[in-house]
C-alpha cells in the first residue's frame, strides 16, 4: 500500500465515526424559535431545513436509516418530513450540534451550497427532469465532503487552505495532494454510509467528473454545471476563488443555446437576490 | 386490576404479603406446585405469573418455554423469583424466557412496583403491531367503543391499500412491508397534526388501518393522507411500472392482466347524535362504504353521507 492509499484508508475509517456535523448556529436558533411557536407546521420547518446542507443531510440520514425502514428511498426534505413528522424533526433540531463561532468561510460555503441548489433546480426544470426537487437537494449537499474535512480533519483542512493560498491552486487539487482524495469522494462515502439514495450519492461524489456517475450522469452533470454557474456569478464562497473546469462531455449532455442561457441567468439572478434576503437575515441572527 | 397467579412455596406465602397485592386491587391465586398449576394457567390465563425458581426441577424450563410459545400467552408477563446466590452463578436467560426477576428477599413494596411495571409494560407492547408498532385490534376496539360510549361526535376512518397483493407479488414481502410502514407513518403524522391528542391510529394488520379523529378533522386527514401517499408511492415502485402506469402480471390461467398501480382508499364512518352504540354497527357501515370507495380508480375517500350532508361530496 502506498502512503497515499494508507492515508485514504485512514480517512475512510475516520468517516465511520462521524455521527454529526456542525450546523450554522443562526439557522439552528431560527428553527428553535420556530419550534416553540405552536402555529408552525412541519412544512414550514422543512422550508428552513432545506436551506441548510448539514441539517438536510442529517434529516435524510435519519429517514433512510434502518430504524425507520426506508433505506435508500427518500431523497428530498419534503418527503422526509411527511414520513418523520413534527416531533422527530423537533428532536433533530434540538440535538443539532452547533459551531462555537460562525466563521466567514462557513457562511461562504453555506451560501455557495444554497446557490448551487437553486441553480441545479432551475436547470432541472428547464430540462424537464422528473424530480427537480431531488436535484436541488443534490446541489445543496454536493460539498458535504468539505464540511466533513473541516470538522473531522481540521489540521488537514488548514493545510489544504494554506496550499490553496500559497500555490494558487483549486481546492480539489490541494485536497488530492494533502489527503489523497477529493471532497466529492469523501462526501460520497459519507452519504453512502448514511444510506442516502444513489440518486444523491452519485452526483455528490461525481460533481467534478460527472461522466463517472453511471446511470445518474445527467443528475451529476446538472450539479456540476450548477456548481460552476454559481461560482461564475460570484455567489458565496466555495473554498477557493477559481471557477472549476467545465467537463466537456457533461456539457455535451446538457448544453443549451445562447438565448436559453440568457433566460437561465436571468432566472438565477432573480432567485439569488431572494436568497440574499434570507442569508442576510440569518447573518443578522448570528450577530445578535 | 389484574389477576395474578403466584406459584411459590416460601415467597409471598404469608397471607399478609398477599393482602398487600390484593389491596392494590389485584386478585391473587396461590399455587404450590408448578406442574399442577399449569392446567389452571392454561385454562384460565392470569394477567401475570409470578414463579419461584426450583419448584419443578426438570420440567421448569419446558413449562416456561411452552407458555411463551403459546400464541395466546406470549404476552403473559412472567416474573421469576430467584435467590441472590443463583444470580452469582448466572442463569441462561435465553432458556429462562421470563420478563423480569425478583429477589426472593424483595420487600413487599418492591414486589408491588415490579408487578405494576410488568403490567404497564404489557399494556404498552402487547397489542402493538410488530411491523409498525401501532396499537392493534384490541386497542382499536377499545378506542372505538370508548367513542361510542361517550357519544362524542367522532369520525372512524378505515384505511387500506388498493392492489396491495399485486404489489407484494411483484416486489416481494420486504418491499411490501416498506409500503405498509410508509402508510403507517403518514397516518400517524397527519392525524397528529390534524387532531393532536384527540386522534388515534391503529393497525388492524396487513394493509388495514383505522384512525379515529374529531369529526371536523376527518376530511383534512383523508385529503392529506391521500396527497402524501400518492406523492410518496412512486418512490416505492420501479421505473418500468411507473412508465406503464400499471402492473402487468399473469392471472391464474396464465392470461395477461393489468393491475392499476398501488393507491389508498379511506372509508369514514361518522358517529354523531349517538347514532351507533356498538362497535359491530360501525364495522358494518364501514364495510358498505368500503365497497363504494374501492370502486373508484386511484386513491379516494368517502365520508358516510347519511350524516355528513354538509361539505362537498368526496373527491
Coordinates of C-alpha atoms in Angstrom, one line a residue:
Chain A
X1 CA 0.0 0.0 0.0
X2 CA 1.4 3.4 -0.9
X3 CA 1.4 6.2 1.6
X4 CA -1.4 7.9 -0.2
X5 CA -3.5 4.7 -0.2
X6 CA -2.9 4.3 3.5
X7 CA -4.0 7.9 4.0
X8 CA -7.2 7.4 2.1
X9 CA -7.9 4.2 4.1
X10 CA -7.4 6.2 7.3
X11 CA -9.8 8.9 6.2
X12 CA -12.5 6.3 5.3
X13 CA -12.0 4.7 8.6
X14 CA -12.4 8.1 10.3
X15 CA -15.6 8.7 8.5
X16 CA -17.2 5.7 10.1
X17 CA -17.2 7.5 13.4
X18 CA -18.8 10.7 12.1
X19 CA -22.1 10.9 14.0
X20 CA -23.0 14.5 13.5
X21 CA -21.7 17.6 11.7
X22 CA -21.8 21.1 12.8
X23 CA -24.6 23.4 11.7
X24 CA -24.6 27.1 11.4
X25 CA -25.9 28.5 14.8
X26 CA -28.2 31.1 13.4
X27 CA -30.1 28.5 11.4
X28 CA -30.5 26.4 14.5
X29 CA -31.7 29.4 16.6
X30 CA -34.2 30.3 14.0
X31 CA -35.5 26.8 13.9
X32 CA -35.6 26.6 17.7
X33 CA -37.6 29.7 17.8
X34 CA -40.0 28.3 15.2
X35 CA -40.4 25.0 17.1
X36 CA -41.6 26.9 20.2
X37 CA -44.4 28.5 18.1
X38 CA -47.4 26.3 18.2
X39 CA -48.7 27.6 14.9
X40 CA -45.7 26.5 12.9
X41 CA -46.2 23.4 10.7
X42 CA -43.7 20.7 9.8
X43 CA -43.8 22.0 6.3
X44 CA -42.6 25.4 7.3
X45 CA -39.8 23.9 9.3
X46 CA -38.9 22.0 6.2
X47 CA -38.5 25.1 4.1
X48 CA -35.8 26.4 6.5
X49 CA -34.2 23.0 6.9
X50 CA -33.8 22.6 3.2
X51 CA -31.7 25.7 3.2
X52 CA -29.0 24.1 5.3
X53 CA -26.8 21.4 3.8
X54 CA -26.0 19.8 7.1
X55 CA -29.5 19.6 8.5
X56 CA -30.8 18.4 5.2
X57 CA -28.3 15.5 5.1
X58 CA -29.0 14.7 8.7
X59 CA -32.7 14.5 8.0
X60 CA -32.1 12.3 5.0
X61 CA -29.7 10.1 7.0
X62 CA -32.4 9.7 9.6
X63 CA -35.3 8.8 7.3
X64 CA -33.1 6.4 5.3
X65 CA -31.8 4.6 8.4
X66 CA -32.9 1.0 9.0
X67 CA -34.7 2.1 12.1
X68 CA -37.3 3.9 10.1
X69 CA -37.2 1.2 7.4
X70 CA -36.9 3.2 4.2
X71 CA -33.2 2.7 3.3
X72 CA -32.1 4.4 0.1
X73 CA -35.6 5.6 -0.8
X74 CA -36.1 9.2 0.3
X75 CA -34.2 12.0 -1.4
X76 CA -35.9 15.2 -0.5
X77 CA -36.6 17.1 2.7
X78 CA -40.3 17.5 2.0
X79 CA -40.8 13.7 1.6
X80 CA -38.7 13.0 4.6
X81 CA -40.9 15.3 6.7
X82 CA -44.1 13.6 5.6
X83 CA -42.6 10.3 7.0
X84 CA -40.9 11.6 10.1
X85 CA -43.5 14.1 11.3
X86 CA -43.2 17.2 13.5
X87 CA -41.8 15.5 16.7
X88 CA -38.9 13.8 15.1
X89 CA -38.0 17.0 13.2
X90 CA -38.1 18.8 16.5
X91 CA -35.7 16.3 18.0
X92 CA -33.4 16.7 15.1
X93 CA -33.3 20.4 15.6
X94 CA -32.8 20.3 19.4
X95 CA -29.9 17.8 19.1
X96 CA -28.1 19.6 16.3
X97 CA -24.6 20.4 17.3
X98 CA -23.5 23.9 16.8
X99 CA -20.3 25.7 15.8
X100 CA -19.0 27.8 18.7
X101 CA -18.1 30.6 16.3
X102 CA -19.5 31.1 12.9
X103 CA -16.6 31.5 10.6
X104 CA -16.5 33.6 7.5
X105 CA -15.7 30.5 5.4
X106 CA -18.6 28.6 6.9
X107 CA -21.1 31.2 5.8
X108 CA -19.4 31.4 2.4
X109 CA -19.7 27.7 1.8
X110 CA -23.3 27.7 3.0
X111 CA -24.2 30.4 0.6
X112 CA -22.4 28.6 -2.2
X113 CA -24.3 25.4 -1.5
X114 CA -27.6 27.3 -1.4
X115 CA -26.8 29.0 -4.7
X116 CA -25.9 25.6 -6.2
X117 CA -29.2 24.1 -5.1
X118 CA -31.0 27.0 -6.7
X119 CA -29.1 26.8 -10.0
X120 CA -29.5 23.0 -10.1
X121 CA -33.3 23.3 -9.6
X122 CA -33.5 25.9 -12.4
X123 CA -31.5 23.6 -14.8
X124 CA -33.5 20.6 -13.8
X125 CA -36.8 22.3 -14.5
X126 CA -35.5 23.5 -17.8
X127 CA -34.6 20.0 -18.9
X128 CA -37.9 18.6 -17.7
X129 CA -36.3 16.3 -15.3
X130 CA -38.9 14.3 -13.3
X131 CA -38.0 15.3 -9.8
X132 CA -36.3 18.7 -9.8
X133 CA -36.5 19.0 -6.0
X134 CA -34.2 16.0 -5.8
X135 CA -31.6 17.6 -7.9
X136 CA -31.8 20.8 -5.8
X137 CA -31.1 18.5 -2.8
X138 CA -28.1 17.0 -4.5
X139 CA -26.9 20.6 -5.3
X140 CA -27.4 21.6 -1.7
X141 CA -25.3 18.8 -0.2
X142 CA -22.7 18.4 -3.0
X143 CA -19.9 19.9 -0.9
X144 CA -20.7 17.7 2.2
X145 CA -17.1 16.5 1.9
X146 CA -15.7 19.9 2.6
X147 CA -17.7 20.2 5.8
X148 CA -16.6 16.7 7.0
X149 CA -12.9 17.5 6.3
X150 CA -13.3 20.9 8.1
X151 CA -14.9 19.4 11.2
X152 CA -13.2 15.9 11.4
X153 CA -9.7 16.6 10.0
X154 CA -9.1 20.3 11.0
X155 CA -5.3 20.1 10.6
X156 CA -5.6 18.7 7.1
X157 CA -8.2 21.3 6.3
X158 CA -5.8 24.0 7.3
X159 CA -3.1 22.6 5.2
X160 CA -5.4 22.4 2.2
X161 CA -6.3 26.1 2.7
X162 CA -2.7 27.1 3.0
X163 CA -1.9 25.3 -0.2
X164 CA -4.8 27.0 -2.0
X165 CA -3.4 30.4 -0.9
X166 CA 0.3 29.7 -1.3
X167 CA 0.2 28.0 -4.7
X168 CA -3.0 29.4 -6.1
X169 CA -4.4 26.0 -6.9
X170 CA -8.0 24.8 -6.8
X171 CA -9.3 23.3 -3.6
X172 CA -9.8 19.9 -5.1
X173 CA -6.2 19.9 -6.3
X174 CA -4.9 20.8 -2.9
X175 CA -7.1 18.1 -1.3
X176 CA -5.7 15.4 -3.7
X177 CA -2.2 16.4 -2.6
X178 CA -2.9 16.6 1.1
X179 CA -5.5 13.9 1.6
X180 CA -5.0 11.8 -1.5
X181 CA -8.7 12.1 -2.2
X182 CA -11.1 14.9 -3.1
X183 CA -14.1 16.3 -1.2
X184 CA -16.5 14.8 -3.8
X185 CA -15.5 11.2 -3.0
X186 CA -15.4 12.0 0.7
X187 CA -18.9 13.4 0.7
X188 CA -20.0 10.4 -1.4
X189 CA -18.6 7.9 1.1
X190 CA -20.4 9.6 4.0
X191 CA -23.7 9.9 2.0
X192 CA -23.4 6.2 1.1
X193 CA -22.6 5.2 4.7
X194 CA -25.8 7.1 5.7
X195 CA -27.9 5.1 3.3
X196 CA -28.8 8.1 1.2
X197 CA -30.2 7.1 -2.2
X198 CA -27.8 6.6 -5.1
X199 CA -29.6 9.4 -6.9
X200 CA -27.9 11.7 -4.3
X201 CA -24.7 9.8 -3.6
X202 CA -23.5 9.6 -7.2
X203 CA -23.9 13.2 -8.1
X204 CA -22.2 14.2 -4.8
X205 CA -19.2 12.0 -5.5
X206 CA -19.0 12.8 -9.2
X207 CA -19.8 16.5 -9.2
X208 CA -16.3 17.3 -10.6
X209 CA -16.3 14.4 -13.1
X210 CA -20.0 13.8 -13.8
X211 CA -19.4 11.2 -16.6
X212 CA -18.4 8.7 -13.9
X213 CA -21.8 8.8 -12.3
X214 CA -23.2 5.8 -14.2
X215 CA -27.0 5.9 -14.7
X216 CA -27.1 9.2 -12.8
X217 CA -24.8 11.0 -15.2
X218 CA -27.5 13.5 -16.1
X219 CA -28.1 14.5 -12.5
X220 CA -24.4 14.7 -11.8
X221 CA -23.9 16.9 -14.9
X222 CA -26.6 19.3 -13.7
X223 CA -25.0 19.6 -10.3
X224 CA -21.6 20.0 -11.9
X225 CA -22.8 22.8 -14.2
X226 CA -24.8 24.5 -11.3
X227 CA -21.7 24.5 -9.2
X228 CA -19.7 26.2 -12.0
X229 CA -22.5 28.7 -12.7
X230 CA -22.8 29.8 -9.1
X231 CA -19.1 30.2 -8.8
X232 CA -19.1 32.2 -12.0
X233 CA -21.7 34.7 -10.8
X234 CA -19.8 35.1 -7.6
X235 CA -22.4 34.0 -5.1
X236 CA -21.0 32.6 -1.9
X237 CA -17.5 31.1 -1.5
X238 CA -16.6 27.5 -2.5
X239 CA -13.2 27.3 -0.7
X240 CA -11.1 28.9 -3.5
X241 CA -11.7 31.8 -5.8
X242 CA -11.5 29.8 -9.0
X243 CA -14.2 28.5 -11.2
X244 CA -13.8 24.7 -11.6
X245 CA -13.1 23.5 -15.1
X246 CA -16.1 22.5 -17.2
X247 CA -16.4 18.8 -18.1
X248 CA -17.0 18.9 -21.8
X249 CA -18.8 15.5 -22.1
X250 CA -21.1 16.7 -19.3
X251 CA -21.7 19.9 -21.2
X252 CA -22.5 18.0 -24.4
X253 CA -25.1 16.1 -22.4
X254 CA -26.9 19.2 -21.1
X255 CA -25.9 22.0 -23.4
X256 CA -28.2 24.8 -24.4
X257 CA -28.1 27.7 -26.7
X258 CA -27.3 31.3 -26.1
X259 CA -30.9 32.6 -25.8
X260 CA -31.7 29.8 -23.3
X261 CA -28.5 30.7 -21.4
X262 CA -29.7 34.3 -21.1
X263 CA -33.0 33.2 -19.7
X264 CA -31.4 30.8 -17.2
X265 CA -29.0 33.5 -16.0
X266 CA -31.8 36.0 -15.6
X267 CA -33.9 33.5 -13.6
X268 CA -30.9 32.6 -11.5
X269 CA -30.2 36.3 -10.8
X270 CA -33.7 36.8 -9.5
X271 CA -33.6 33.7 -7.3
X272 CA -30.2 34.6 -5.9
X273 CA -31.5 38.0 -5.0
X274 CA -34.3 36.4 -3.0
X275 CA -31.8 34.1 -1.3
X276 CA -29.7 37.0 -0.4
X277 CA -32.5 38.3 1.8
X278 CA -32.6 35.0 3.6
X279 CA -28.8 34.8 4.1
X280 CA -28.7 38.4 5.4
X281 CA -31.5 37.6 7.8
X282 CA -29.6 34.5 9.0
X283 CA -26.4 36.5 9.4
X284 CA -28.2 39.2 11.4
X285 CA -29.5 36.5 13.8
X286 CA -25.8 35.4 14.1
X287 CA -24.8 38.8 15.2
X288 CA -27.4 39.2 17.8
Chain B
X1 CA -56.7 -4.6 38.5
X2 CA -55.1 -7.8 37.4
X3 CA -55.3 -11.5 38.1
X4 CA -52.0 -12.8 39.3
X5 CA -51.0 -16.4 39.5
X6 CA -48.5 -16.9 42.3
X7 CA -46.6 -20.2 42.1
X8 CA -44.3 -20.3 45.1
X9 CA -43.7 -22.1 48.3
X10 CA -42.0 -19.7 50.6
X11 CA -42.1 -16.5 48.7
X12 CA -45.2 -14.3 49.4
X13 CA -46.6 -17.3 51.1
X14 CA -48.0 -15.4 54.0
X15 CA -51.4 -14.0 53.8
X16 CA -50.3 -10.6 54.9
X17 CA -48.0 -10.3 52.0
X18 CA -50.6 -11.3 49.5
X19 CA -53.1 -8.9 51.1
X20 CA -50.7 -6.1 50.1
X21 CA -51.2 -7.1 46.5
X22 CA -54.9 -7.5 47.0
X23 CA -55.1 -4.1 48.4
X24 CA -53.8 -2.8 45.1
X25 CA -56.9 -4.2 43.5
X26 CA -55.3 -7.4 42.2
X27 CA -56.6 -10.9 42.6
X28 CA -54.0 -13.4 43.7
X29 CA -54.2 -17.1 43.2
X30 CA -51.6 -19.1 45.1
X31 CA -50.3 -22.4 43.9
X32 CA -47.5 -24.5 45.4
X33 CA -46.8 -26.8 42.5
X34 CA -46.0 -25.5 39.0
X35 CA -46.8 -28.6 37.1
X36 CA -50.2 -28.8 38.7
X37 CA -50.8 -25.0 38.4
X38 CA -50.2 -25.2 34.7
X39 CA -53.6 -26.6 34.0
X40 CA -55.2 -23.7 35.7
X41 CA -53.0 -21.2 33.9
X42 CA -53.8 -22.6 30.5
X43 CA -57.5 -23.0 31.0
X44 CA -58.0 -19.7 32.7
X45 CA -55.0 -17.5 31.9
X46 CA -54.0 -14.9 34.5
X47 CA -52.7 -11.4 33.7
X48 CA -49.3 -12.1 35.3
X49 CA -47.4 -15.1 36.5
X50 CA -45.0 -15.0 39.4
X51 CA -42.9 -18.1 39.6
X52 CA -40.4 -19.3 42.2
X53 CA -37.5 -21.0 40.6
X54 CA -36.8 -24.6 41.5
X55 CA -40.4 -25.7 42.1
X56 CA -40.4 -28.2 39.3
X57 CA -36.8 -29.1 38.7
X58 CA -36.5 -30.9 35.4
X59 CA -39.6 -29.5 33.7
X60 CA -39.4 -25.9 34.8
X61 CA -37.7 -24.7 31.6
X62 CA -40.1 -26.7 29.4
X63 CA -43.1 -25.2 31.1
X64 CA -41.8 -21.6 30.7
X65 CA -41.0 -22.2 27.1
X66 CA -44.4 -23.7 26.3
X67 CA -46.1 -20.8 27.9
X68 CA -44.1 -18.3 25.9
X69 CA -44.6 -20.2 22.7
X70 CA -48.3 -20.3 23.1
X71 CA -49.7 -17.6 20.8
X72 CA -52.4 -16.6 23.3
X73 CA -50.0 -16.5 26.2
X74 CA -47.0 -15.0 24.5
X75 CA -47.6 -11.7 26.2
X76 CA -48.2 -13.1 29.7
X77 CA -45.6 -11.4 31.8
X78 CA -43.6 -14.0 33.9
X79 CA -41.7 -12.8 36.9
X80 CA -39.1 -15.3 38.1
X81 CA -38.3 -15.3 41.8
X82 CA -34.6 -16.2 42.4
X83 CA -32.1 -16.5 45.2
X84 CA -29.3 -14.0 45.1
X85 CA -26.8 -16.8 45.0
X86 CA -28.2 -18.2 41.8
X87 CA -27.6 -14.8 40.1
X88 CA -24.0 -15.1 41.2
X89 CA -23.7 -18.4 39.4
X90 CA -25.5 -16.9 36.4
X91 CA -28.6 -18.2 34.6
X92 CA -29.2 -18.8 30.9
X93 CA -31.7 -16.1 30.0
X94 CA -32.3 -17.5 26.6
X95 CA -33.6 -20.6 28.2
X96 CA -35.4 -18.7 31.0
X97 CA -37.6 -16.7 28.7
X98 CA -39.1 -14.7 31.5
X99 CA -39.8 -11.0 31.6
X100 CA -38.3 -9.9 34.9
X101 CA -36.7 -11.3 38.0
X102 CA -37.4 -10.7 41.7
X103 CA -35.1 -11.4 44.5
X104 CA -36.5 -13.9 47.0
X105 CA -35.8 -11.3 49.6
X106 CA -37.6 -8.5 47.9
X107 CA -39.7 -6.3 50.1
X108 CA -43.5 -6.1 49.5
X109 CA -43.1 -2.6 48.1
X110 CA -40.6 -3.9 45.5
X111 CA -42.9 -6.7 44.6
X112 CA -45.8 -4.3 44.0
X113 CA -43.6 -2.0 42.0
X114 CA -42.4 -4.8 39.8
X115 CA -45.9 -6.2 39.2
X116 CA -47.3 -2.7 38.3
X117 CA -44.3 -2.2 36.0
X118 CA -44.7 -5.5 34.2
X119 CA -48.4 -4.9 33.7
X120 CA -47.8 -1.4 32.4
X121 CA -45.2 -2.7 30.0
X122 CA -47.5 -5.4 28.8
X123 CA -50.2 -2.8 28.1
X124 CA -47.7 -0.8 26.2
X125 CA -46.5 -3.5 23.9
X126 CA -48.8 -6.5 23.9
X127 CA -51.2 -5.3 21.4
X128 CA -48.9 -3.4 19.1
X129 CA -48.3 -4.4 15.6
X130 CA -44.7 -5.7 15.3
X131 CA -44.1 -4.1 11.9
X132 CA -45.5 -0.6 12.6
X133 CA -45.5 -0.6 16.4
X134 CA -49.0 0.8 16.2
X135 CA -51.8 -0.4 18.6
X136 CA -53.6 -3.5 17.3
X137 CA -57.1 -4.9 17.3
X138 CA -58.0 -4.8 21.0
X139 CA -56.8 -1.2 21.3
X140 CA -58.7 -0.3 18.2
X141 CA -61.8 -2.0 19.5
X142 CA -61.5 -0.3 22.9
X143 CA -61.0 3.1 21.4
X144 CA -64.0 2.9 19.1
X145 CA -66.2 1.5 21.8
X146 CA -65.0 4.3 24.1
X147 CA -66.0 6.9 21.5
X148 CA -69.4 5.3 21.1
X149 CA -70.0 5.1 24.8
X150 CA -69.1 8.7 25.2
X151 CA -71.4 9.7 22.4
X152 CA -68.8 12.0 21.1
X153 CA -69.1 13.3 17.5
X154 CA -66.1 11.5 16.1
X155 CA -65.1 10.0 12.8
X156 CA -63.7 6.5 12.4
X157 CA -61.7 6.0 9.2
X158 CA -60.9 2.6 7.7
X159 CA -57.8 2.8 5.5
X160 CA -56.4 0.2 3.2
X161 CA -54.1 -0.1 0.2
X162 CA -55.6 -0.8 -3.2
X163 CA -53.8 -3.5 -5.3
X164 CA -51.5 -4.4 -2.5
X165 CA -51.4 -8.0 -3.4
X166 CA -50.1 -7.5 -7.0
X167 CA -47.5 -5.1 -5.4
X168 CA -46.4 -7.8 -3.0
X169 CA -46.4 -10.5 -5.7
X170 CA -44.2 -8.3 -7.9
X171 CA -41.8 -6.7 -5.4
X172 CA -41.7 -9.2 -2.6
X173 CA -42.8 -9.0 1.1
X174 CA -40.0 -6.9 2.3
X175 CA -40.8 -4.1 -0.1
X176 CA -44.5 -4.6 0.7
X177 CA -43.5 -4.0 4.4
X178 CA -41.9 -0.7 3.3
X179 CA -45.2 0.5 1.8
X180 CA -47.2 -0.5 4.9
X181 CA -44.7 1.3 7.1
X182 CA -44.9 4.3 4.9
X183 CA -48.7 4.4 5.2
X184 CA -48.4 4.0 8.9
X185 CA -46.1 6.9 9.3
X186 CA -48.1 9.1 7.0
X187 CA -51.3 8.4 9.0
X188 CA -49.6 9.0 12.4
X189 CA -48.2 12.3 11.3
X190 CA -51.3 13.5 9.5
X191 CA -53.6 12.5 12.4
X192 CA -51.1 14.1 14.9
X193 CA -51.1 17.4 13.0
X194 CA -54.8 17.5 12.5
X195 CA -56.1 16.2 15.8
X196 CA -53.2 16.1 18.3
X197 CA -54.0 14.1 21.4
X198 CA -57.6 13.6 20.3
X199 CA -56.5 11.4 17.5
X200 CA -55.8 7.7 17.3
X201 CA -54.2 5.4 14.7
X202 CA -54.3 1.7 14.9
X203 CA -53.1 -1.1 12.7
X204 CA -55.6 -3.9 12.2
X205 CA -53.0 -5.9 10.3
X206 CA -51.7 -6.4 6.8
X207 CA -52.5 -3.2 4.8
X208 CA -55.5 -2.3 7.0
X209 CA -55.5 0.7 9.3
X210 CA -58.1 2.5 11.5
X211 CA -58.0 6.1 12.6
X212 CA -60.3 8.0 15.0
X213 CA -60.4 11.8 15.0
X214 CA -62.9 14.5 15.9
X215 CA -65.5 15.0 13.2
X216 CA -64.1 18.3 12.0
X217 CA -60.7 16.9 11.3
X218 CA -61.9 13.9 9.3
X219 CA -61.8 15.4 5.8
X220 CA -58.4 17.0 6.3
X221 CA -57.0 13.7 7.5
X222 CA -58.4 12.0 4.4
X223 CA -57.2 14.6 1.9
X224 CA -53.7 14.8 3.4
X225 CA -53.2 11.1 3.8
X226 CA -54.1 10.6 0.1
X227 CA -52.0 13.5 -1.0
X228 CA -48.9 12.2 0.9
X229 CA -49.4 8.6 -0.1
X230 CA -49.8 9.5 -3.8
X231 CA -46.7 11.7 -3.6
X232 CA -44.5 9.0 -1.9
X233 CA -45.7 5.8 -3.6
X234 CA -43.7 6.4 -6.8
X235 CA -40.5 6.1 -4.7
X236 CA -41.6 2.5 -3.9
X237 CA -42.3 1.5 -7.4
X238 CA -39.9 0.6 -10.2
X239 CA -39.4 2.8 -13.3
X240 CA -40.9 0.3 -15.8
X241 CA -44.2 0.0 -13.8
X242 CA -44.4 3.8 -13.4
X243 CA -43.9 4.3 -17.1
X244 CA -46.5 1.6 -17.9
X245 CA -48.9 3.1 -15.4
X246 CA -49.9 -0.4 -14.2
X247 CA -48.6 -3.7 -13.1
X248 CA -48.5 -6.3 -15.8
X249 CA -48.9 -9.9 -14.4
X250 CA -50.3 -13.2 -15.4
X251 CA -53.5 -14.4 -13.7
X252 CA -54.1 -18.0 -12.5
X253 CA -55.0 -19.1 -16.0
X254 CA -51.9 -17.5 -17.4
X255 CA -53.8 -14.7 -19.1
X256 CA -52.1 -11.3 -19.2
X257 CA -53.6 -9.0 -16.6
X258 CA -53.1 -5.4 -15.9
X259 CA -53.5 -4.1 -12.3
X260 CA -53.7 -0.5 -11.6
X261 CA -50.8 0.9 -9.5
X262 CA -51.0 1.0 -5.8
X263 CA -53.3 3.6 -4.2
X264 CA -55.1 4.2 -1.0
X265 CA -58.8 4.0 0.0
X266 CA -60.5 5.5 3.0
X267 CA -64.0 4.9 4.3
X268 CA -65.1 7.2 7.1
X269 CA -68.0 6.3 9.5
X270 CA -69.4 9.2 11.3
X271 CA -70.7 8.9 14.8
X272 CA -72.9 11.9 15.6
X273 CA -76.1 12.1 17.8
X274 CA -75.2 8.8 19.4
X275 CA -76.1 7.1 16.1
X276 CA -74.2 3.9 16.9
X277 CA -73.9 2.1 20.2
X278 CA -71.9 -0.9 19.3
X279 CA -68.6 -1.5 17.5
X280 CA -70.2 -4.0 15.2
X281 CA -72.5 -1.5 13.7
X282 CA -69.6 0.8 12.9
X283 CA -67.7 -2.0 11.2
X284 CA -70.8 -3.0 9.2
X285 CA -71.3 0.5 7.8
X286 CA -67.6 0.8 7.1
X287 CA -67.7 -2.4 5.1
X288 CA -70.5 -1.0 2.9
X289 CA -68.7 2.3 2.4
X290 CA -65.5 0.4 1.6
X291 CA -67.2 -1.3 -1.3
X292 CA -68.1 2.0 -2.9
X293 CA -64.8 3.7 -2.3
X294 CA -62.9 0.7 -3.7
X295 CA -64.9 1.0 -6.9
X296 CA -63.2 4.3 -7.6
X297 CA -60.0 4.4 -9.6
X298 CA -56.9 5.7 -7.8
X299 CA -56.8 7.0 -4.2
X300 CA -60.2 8.0 -2.9
X301 CA -62.1 8.6 0.3
X302 CA -65.8 8.5 1.2
X303 CA -67.4 10.0 4.3
X304 CA -70.6 8.4 5.4
X305 CA -73.1 10.7 3.6
X306 CA -76.1 9.7 5.6
X307 CA -75.0 12.2 8.2
X308 CA -72.3 14.3 6.5
X309 CA -74.7 16.3 4.4
X310 CA -72.5 19.3 4.9
X311 CA -69.4 19.7 2.8
X312 CA -68.8 18.7 -0.8
X313 CA -69.0 15.1 -2.0
X314 CA -65.7 13.3 -1.7
X315 CA -63.2 13.5 -4.5

